[in-house]
Amino acid sequence: MMGSAIASVLDRKDHDRSDILEMLQCSEEDAHQLYRKAAAVRNRSVGKQVFLRGLIEYSNICGKNCLYCGVRRDNQKIERYTLSREEVLEAAMTAYRLNFGSIAIQSGENSSKVFVDTIENLVTTIREMTGGKMGITLSLGEQSRETYQRWFDAGAHRYLLRIEASSEALYRRVHPDDDMHRYKKRLECLKIIQETGYQTGTGVMVGLPYQTMSDLADDIIFMRDFDIDMCGMGPFIEHSDTPLGARGTDNLFLRERFNLTLRMIAILRIIMKDINIVASTAMQTIDPAGREKAISCGANVVMPNLTPARFRAGYQIYEGKPGYREVNESNISGLNFDLIPGTTLGLGTWGDTPHFGRRLTGK
Ligand code: 5AD
Ligand code: SF4
């Protein structure tokens, strides 16, 4: 409906905090205008391609104890695993053969010497095995400046570290109060990642206990002011073996968090225009077409899971995580992903954002 309140907000050139709040809280009907606008901005700013990052969940051994996460240190109900070197290389070569263009290596947090050395070696080897062609994203938590630099020198060029909640007060409520879980440390790591030269990604969970609409508006402002290159956001989903999930969940709440995440994606797209935004697996957990819906609201990246199937039960960050189908050559549809009309798969390319280049040249 032209002339509605949301249309005038959408048409503004710069959006302030109250505009963001208005977009977060508009009616469902108005939200469709928000989504359409976001998809148009995506098409104009980064194109109509959906880029793929083959996801390799390297290990579920984690030194941290985040109150929301099923992989937390104190959850003794899961069996811990670490993929072998061969298993990682095989998954990376599957991504290469499928022409994915890039992979993302994710893991529970570990900064032991063995872990740091192994990752460095894997990055080097994967680059060599693919003639330097494979793009490598790391999502391996908080590390020292030296470690970030070594992995960068080995050939990783993107790093994803979610701030989880950009409000320090909220961050404190969803993490244990100890030196392993400090907001300031996490923020410092994110800065170091950016300084090291990585394309830098962050993100938050949507619908955390204690989180308010104001917090979400501030999350968007945080990402804008930090000048991130990539974002991965997803709805919070209770895991019953965690302190924040012990009381279970309610499907209505999940649906609300899902819708709110779509709005967050759309708003971020409108405000940051040319960054990469992931359609997360958590979206797919709540709605089988969740990633497609995220794409139609402005996201442009999906991360098909390439972790060997037998390990996946161990990587249940939240309950009901999908993706048990094996993705391989004969089964690219194991992606379980349907392109939405008007988009194409961005195969054989790293899928870098124009944003990163602009940030470097200061234009
Ligand atoms: N629900 C949704 N997302 C979660 N994560 C961890 N636990 C949950 C949960 N219960 C997200 C965090 C983390 C990423 C690996 O998964 O944002 O950074
Ligand atoms: Fe570990 Fe990450 Fe889970 Fe926190 S969110 S417990 S760091 S795997």
Coordinates of C-alpha atoms and ligand atoms in Angstrom, one line a residue:
M1 CA 0.0 0.0 0.0
M2 CA 1.7 3.2 -1.1
G3 CA 1.6 6.0 1.2
S4 CA 1.4 3.8 4.3
A5 CA 3.5 4.7 7.3
I6 CA 6.0 2.0 6.6
A7 CA 6.4 3.1 3.0
S8 CA 7.7 6.5 4.1
V9 CA 10.1 4.9 6.6
L10 CA 11.4 2.5 3.9
D11 CA 11.9 5.3 1.4
R12 CA 14.2 7.3 3.8
K13 CA 17.8 7.5 2.8
D14 CA 19.3 7.0 6.3
H15 CA 17.5 5.1 9.0
D16 CA 17.8 6.0 12.7
R17 CA 17.0 3.9 15.7
S18 CA 13.4 4.9 15.8
D19 CA 13.0 3.9 12.1
I20 CA 14.6 0.5 12.9
L21 CA 12.2 0.0 15.8
E22 CA 9.3 0.9 13.5
M23 CA 10.4 -1.7 11.0
L24 CA 10.9 -4.3 13.7
Q25 CA 7.4 -3.7 15.0
C26 CA 5.3 -3.0 11.9
S27 CA 2.2 -5.0 11.1
E28 CA 2.5 -8.3 9.2
E29 CA 1.1 -6.7 6.2
D30 CA 3.6 -3.9 6.2
A31 CA 6.4 -6.4 6.8
H32 CA 5.8 -7.7 3.3
Q33 CA 6.8 -4.3 1.9
L34 CA 9.9 -4.4 4.1
Y35 CA 10.8 -7.9 2.7
R36 CA 10.2 -6.8 -0.9
K37 CA 12.3 -3.7 -0.5
A38 CA 15.1 -5.7 1.1
A39 CA 15.2 -8.2 -1.8
A40 CA 15.3 -5.4 -4.3
V41 CA 18.2 -3.8 -2.4
R42 CA 20.0 -7.1 -2.4
N43 CA 19.5 -7.6 -6.2
R44 CA 20.8 -4.1 -6.8
S45 CA 23.7 -4.1 -4.4
V46 CA 25.2 -7.6 -4.5
G47 CA 23.2 -9.2 -7.3
K48 CA 20.8 -12.1 -7.6
Q49 CA 23.3 -14.9 -6.8
V50 CA 23.0 -17.1 -3.8
F51 CA 26.5 -18.1 -2.7
L52 CA 27.4 -21.4 -1.0
R53 CA 29.7 -22.1 1.8
G54 CA 30.2 -25.8 2.5
L55 CA 30.1 -26.1 6.2
I56 CA 32.5 -28.4 8.0
E57 CA 31.9 -28.9 11.7
Y58 CA 35.4 -29.8 12.7
S59 CA 35.0 -30.6 16.4
N60 CA 32.4 -30.3 19.1
I61 CA 34.9 -30.1 21.9
C62 CA 34.4 -26.7 23.4
G63 CA 36.0 -24.9 26.4
K64 CA 33.1 -22.6 26.8
N65 CA 29.9 -22.9 28.6
C66 CA 27.4 -20.6 27.0
L67 CA 24.1 -20.9 28.8
Y68 CA 22.1 -21.5 25.5
C69 CA 24.3 -24.0 23.6
G70 CA 24.0 -27.7 23.5
V71 CA 27.7 -28.1 22.8
R72 CA 28.6 -26.3 26.0
R73 CA 31.4 -27.9 28.1
D74 CA 29.1 -29.1 30.9
N75 CA 26.8 -31.0 28.7
Q76 CA 27.9 -34.5 29.3
K77 CA 25.2 -36.1 27.3
I78 CA 26.9 -35.7 24.0
E79 CA 29.8 -37.6 22.6
R80 CA 32.7 -35.4 21.7
Y81 CA 34.4 -35.8 18.3
T82 CA 37.1 -34.2 16.2
L83 CA 37.3 -34.9 12.5
S84 CA 40.4 -36.5 11.2
R85 CA 42.6 -34.6 8.7
E86 CA 41.4 -36.9 6.0
E87 CA 37.8 -36.3 6.8
V88 CA 38.2 -32.5 6.6
L89 CA 40.1 -32.7 3.4
E90 CA 37.5 -35.0 1.9
A91 CA 34.7 -32.7 2.8
A92 CA 36.7 -29.7 1.4
M93 CA 37.2 -31.6 -1.9
T94 CA 33.5 -32.5 -2.1
A95 CA 32.8 -28.7 -1.9
Y96 CA 35.4 -28.2 -4.6
R97 CA 34.0 -30.8 -6.9
L98 CA 30.5 -29.4 -6.4
N99 CA 31.9 -26.1 -7.4
F100 CA 30.8 -24.4 -4.1
G101 CA 33.6 -21.8 -4.4
S102 CA 34.1 -21.7 -0.6
I103 CA 34.0 -23.6 2.6
A104 CA 33.5 -22.6 6.3
I105 CA 35.2 -24.5 9.1
Q106 CA 33.4 -24.3 12.4
S107 CA 34.3 -25.7 15.8
G108 CA 33.7 -25.5 19.5
E109 CA 36.3 -23.2 21.1
N110 CA 39.7 -24.5 21.6
S111 CA 43.0 -22.7 21.6
S112 CA 45.4 -25.5 22.3
K113 CA 48.7 -25.7 20.3
V114 CA 47.6 -28.9 18.6
F115 CA 44.3 -27.3 17.5
V116 CA 45.9 -24.1 16.2
D117 CA 48.6 -26.0 14.3
T118 CA 46.1 -28.4 12.8
I119 CA 43.9 -25.7 11.5
E120 CA 46.8 -23.8 10.1
N121 CA 47.9 -27.0 8.3
L122 CA 44.5 -27.8 7.0
V123 CA 44.0 -24.3 5.6
T124 CA 47.4 -24.5 3.9
T125 CA 46.6 -27.9 2.5
I126 CA 43.1 -27.1 1.3
R127 CA 44.5 -24.0 -0.5
E128 CA 47.2 -26.1 -2.2
M129 CA 44.9 -28.9 -3.1
T130 CA 42.5 -26.5 -4.9
G131 CA 45.2 -24.4 -6.6
G132 CA 44.4 -21.5 -4.3
K133 CA 40.8 -21.5 -5.6
M134 CA 38.9 -22.5 -2.5
G135 CA 37.7 -19.7 -0.4
I136 CA 38.0 -20.4 3.3
T137 CA 35.9 -19.0 6.1
L138 CA 36.8 -19.8 9.7
S139 CA 34.5 -19.7 12.6
L140 CA 36.6 -20.9 15.5
G141 CA 35.9 -18.5 18.3
E142 CA 38.1 -16.3 20.4
Q143 CA 41.8 -16.7 19.7
S144 CA 45.0 -14.7 20.2
R145 CA 46.1 -12.0 17.7
E146 CA 48.9 -14.3 16.7
T147 CA 46.6 -17.2 16.0
Y148 CA 44.3 -15.1 13.9
Q149 CA 47.4 -13.9 11.9
R150 CA 48.8 -17.3 11.4
W151 CA 45.5 -18.7 10.0
F152 CA 45.2 -15.6 7.8
D153 CA 48.7 -16.1 6.5
A154 CA 47.9 -19.7 5.8
G155 CA 45.1 -18.6 3.5
A156 CA 41.9 -18.1 5.4
H157 CA 40.3 -14.9 4.3
R158 CA 37.0 -14.6 6.2
Y159 CA 36.2 -15.0 9.9
L160 CA 32.9 -15.2 11.5
L161 CA 32.6 -14.4 15.2
R162 CA 29.1 -13.7 16.4
I163 CA 28.9 -11.1 19.1
E164 CA 25.7 -13.1 20.1
A165 CA 24.2 -10.0 21.8
S166 CA 25.6 -6.6 21.3
S167 CA 24.3 -5.4 24.6
E168 CA 26.9 -6.1 27.3
A169 CA 24.1 -6.5 29.9
L170 CA 22.3 -9.1 27.8
Y171 CA 25.5 -10.8 26.9
R172 CA 26.2 -11.2 30.6
R173 CA 22.8 -12.8 31.3
V174 CA 23.2 -15.5 28.7
H175 CA 26.8 -16.4 29.6
P176 CA 28.5 -17.6 32.8
D177 CA 30.1 -14.9 34.8
D178 CA 33.8 -15.8 34.5
D179 CA 36.8 -14.9 32.5
M180 CA 36.1 -17.3 29.7
H181 CA 32.9 -15.3 28.8
R182 CA 33.7 -11.6 28.7
Y183 CA 31.9 -9.3 26.4
K184 CA 34.9 -7.0 26.2
K185 CA 37.2 -9.8 25.2
R186 CA 34.8 -10.9 22.4
L187 CA 34.5 -7.4 21.1
E188 CA 38.3 -7.1 21.2
C189 CA 38.7 -10.3 19.2
L190 CA 36.3 -9.0 16.6
K191 CA 38.4 -5.9 16.2
I192 CA 41.6 -7.9 15.9
I193 CA 39.9 -10.1 13.2
Q194 CA 39.0 -7.0 11.3
E195 CA 42.5 -5.5 11.7
T196 CA 44.2 -8.7 10.6
G197 CA 42.5 -8.2 7.2
Y198 CA 39.8 -10.8 7.3
Q199 CA 36.4 -10.2 5.8
T200 CA 34.7 -9.9 9.1
G201 CA 31.4 -11.4 10.0
T202 CA 29.3 -11.2 13.2
G203 CA 25.8 -11.8 14.2
V204 CA 23.3 -12.2 17.1
M205 CA 20.7 -14.6 18.2
V206 CA 17.1 -13.4 17.9
G207 CA 14.6 -14.1 20.7
L208 CA 17.0 -14.7 23.6
P209 CA 15.5 -14.7 27.0
Y210 CA 15.6 -11.1 28.4
Q211 CA 16.1 -9.6 24.9
T212 CA 14.1 -6.6 24.0
M213 CA 13.1 -4.9 20.7
S214 CA 15.5 -2.1 21.7
D215 CA 18.3 -4.6 22.0
L216 CA 17.6 -5.8 18.5
A217 CA 17.6 -2.3 17.1
D218 CA 20.9 -1.7 18.8
D219 CA 22.2 -5.0 17.3
I220 CA 21.6 -3.5 13.9
I221 CA 23.3 -0.3 14.8
F222 CA 26.2 -2.2 16.3
M223 CA 26.8 -4.1 13.0
R224 CA 26.5 -0.9 11.0
D225 CA 28.9 1.0 13.2
F226 CA 31.4 -1.9 13.2
D227 CA 31.2 -1.9 9.5
I228 CA 31.0 -5.7 9.2
D229 CA 31.3 -7.5 5.8
M230 CA 29.1 -10.5 6.6
C231 CA 26.3 -11.4 9.0
G232 CA 24.9 -14.7 10.4
M233 CA 21.9 -14.3 12.5
G234 CA 19.4 -16.9 13.7
P235 CA 16.5 -17.4 16.1
F236 CA 17.3 -18.7 19.5
I237 CA 16.1 -22.3 19.9
E238 CA 16.0 -23.9 23.3
H239 CA 18.1 -27.0 23.9
S240 CA 16.8 -29.0 26.9
D241 CA 20.3 -29.9 28.2
T242 CA 21.2 -26.3 28.8
P243 CA 20.4 -23.8 31.6
L244 CA 18.4 -21.5 29.2
G245 CA 16.6 -24.4 27.5
A246 CA 15.7 -26.7 30.4
R247 CA 12.1 -25.6 30.5
G248 CA 11.5 -26.4 26.8
T249 CA 10.0 -24.2 24.2
D250 CA 6.7 -23.3 22.7
N251 CA 6.1 -23.4 18.9
L252 CA 4.4 -20.1 18.9
F253 CA 7.5 -18.5 20.4
L254 CA 9.6 -20.2 17.8
R255 CA 7.4 -18.8 15.0
E256 CA 7.7 -15.4 16.4
R257 CA 11.4 -15.5 16.7
F258 CA 11.5 -16.8 13.1
N259 CA 9.5 -13.9 11.9
L260 CA 11.5 -11.4 13.9
T261 CA 14.7 -12.9 12.3
L262 CA 13.3 -12.3 8.9
R263 CA 12.7 -8.7 9.8
M264 CA 16.2 -8.4 11.2
I265 CA 17.7 -9.7 8.0
A266 CA 15.6 -7.4 5.9
I267 CA 16.4 -4.3 8.0
L268 CA 20.1 -5.1 8.0
R269 CA 20.0 -5.6 4.2
I270 CA 18.3 -2.2 3.7
I271 CA 20.8 -0.5 6.0
M272 CA 24.1 -2.2 5.0
K273 CA 23.1 -3.0 1.4
D274 CA 26.2 -4.7 0.1
I275 CA 27.2 -7.2 2.8
N276 CA 26.8 -11.0 2.7
I277 CA 23.9 -12.2 4.9
V278 CA 23.5 -15.9 5.7
A279 CA 20.2 -17.7 5.6
S280 CA 21.0 -19.8 8.7
T281 CA 20.3 -23.4 9.5
A282 CA 18.4 -22.3 12.6
M283 CA 15.9 -20.8 10.2
Q284 CA 15.5 -24.1 8.5
T285 CA 15.1 -25.8 11.9
I286 CA 11.9 -23.9 12.6
D287 CA 10.5 -23.9 9.1
P288 CA 11.6 -26.4 6.4
A289 CA 11.5 -23.5 3.9
G290 CA 13.2 -21.1 6.4
R291 CA 16.4 -20.5 4.3
E292 CA 14.4 -19.8 1.2
K293 CA 12.3 -17.3 3.1
A294 CA 15.4 -15.6 4.4
I295 CA 16.7 -15.3 0.9
S296 CA 13.4 -13.7 -0.2
C297 CA 13.9 -11.2 2.6
G298 CA 17.4 -10.2 1.5
A299 CA 19.9 -12.9 2.6
N300 CA 22.3 -14.1 -0.1
V301 CA 24.4 -17.0 1.4
V302 CA 23.6 -20.6 2.4
M303 CA 25.8 -23.0 4.2
P304 CA 25.1 -26.6 3.2
N305 CA 26.4 -29.0 5.8
L306 CA 29.3 -31.2 4.6
T307 CA 30.2 -32.7 7.9
P308 CA 30.2 -36.5 7.5
A309 CA 26.7 -37.7 8.5
R310 CA 27.8 -39.9 11.4
F311 CA 29.2 -36.9 13.4
R312 CA 26.2 -34.6 13.0
A313 CA 24.3 -35.8 16.0
G314 CA 27.2 -34.5 18.1
Y315 CA 26.8 -31.0 16.8
Q316 CA 23.4 -30.3 18.2
I317 CA 23.9 -26.6 19.2
Y318 CA 20.1 -26.5 19.5
E319 CA 17.4 -29.2 19.2
G320 CA 16.0 -30.4 15.9
K321 CA 18.9 -29.2 13.8
P322 CA 18.3 -30.6 10.3
G323 CA 20.6 -31.7 7.6
Y324 CA 21.1 -35.4 8.1
R325 CA 21.1 -36.0 4.4
E326 CA 24.5 -36.5 2.8
V327 CA 25.4 -33.9 0.2
N328 CA 27.5 -35.4 -2.6
E329 CA 27.9 -35.2 -6.4
S330 CA 24.8 -37.3 -7.2
N331 CA 22.8 -35.4 -4.7
I332 CA 23.4 -31.7 -4.9
S333 CA 19.7 -31.6 -4.0
G334 CA 20.9 -32.9 -0.6
L335 CA 21.2 -29.2 -0.1
N336 CA 17.5 -29.5 0.5
F337 CA 17.4 -26.0 -0.8
D338 CA 15.1 -24.6 -3.5
L339 CA 16.2 -21.5 -5.2
I340 CA 13.6 -18.8 -5.0
P341 CA 12.5 -17.4 -8.4
G342 CA 14.7 -14.6 -9.6
T343 CA 17.9 -15.9 -7.9
T344 CA 20.6 -18.1 -9.2
L345 CA 23.3 -20.2 -7.5
G346 CA 26.7 -18.4 -7.4
L347 CA 28.9 -21.4 -8.2
G348 CA 32.6 -21.4 -8.6
T349 CA 33.2 -18.1 -7.0
W350 CA 34.3 -16.9 -3.6
G351 CA 31.3 -14.7 -3.4
D352 CA 33.1 -11.7 -1.8
T353 CA 31.1 -8.7 -1.1
P354 CA 31.6 -5.3 -2.8
H355 CA 31.5 -4.0 0.8
F356 CA 34.8 -5.5 1.7
G357 CA 36.6 -3.9 -1.3
R358 CA 35.0 -0.6 -0.5
R359 CA 36.0 -0.8 3.2
L360 CA 39.6 -1.4 2.2
T361 CA 39.8 1.5 -0.2
G362 CA 37.8 3.8 2.0
K363 CA 35.2 4.6 -0.7
Ligands
5AD1 N1 19.8 -21.5 19.5 C1 20.2 -20.8 18.3 N2 21.5 -20.6 18.0 C2 22.4 -21.0 18.9 N3 23.8 -20.9 18.9 C3 24.3 -21.5 19.9 N4 23.3 -22.1 20.7 C4 22.1 -21.7 20.1 C5 20.7 -22.0 20.3 N5 20.3 -22.6 21.4 C6 24.5 -20.2 17.8 C7 25.4 -19.1 18.4 C8 26.8 -19.6 18.0 C9 26.5 -20.4 16.8 C10 27.6 -21.4 16.5 O1 25.3 -21.0 17.1 O2 25.1 -17.8 17.9 O3 27.6 -18.5 17.7
SF4_2 FE1 31.0 -23.4 22.6 FE2 30.1 -21.8 20.6 FE3 28.4 -23.4 21.9 FE4 29.5 -21.2 23.2 S1 28.1 -21.2 21.4 S2 29.3 -23.3 24.0 S3 31.5 -21.2 22.3 S4 30.1 -24.0 20.6

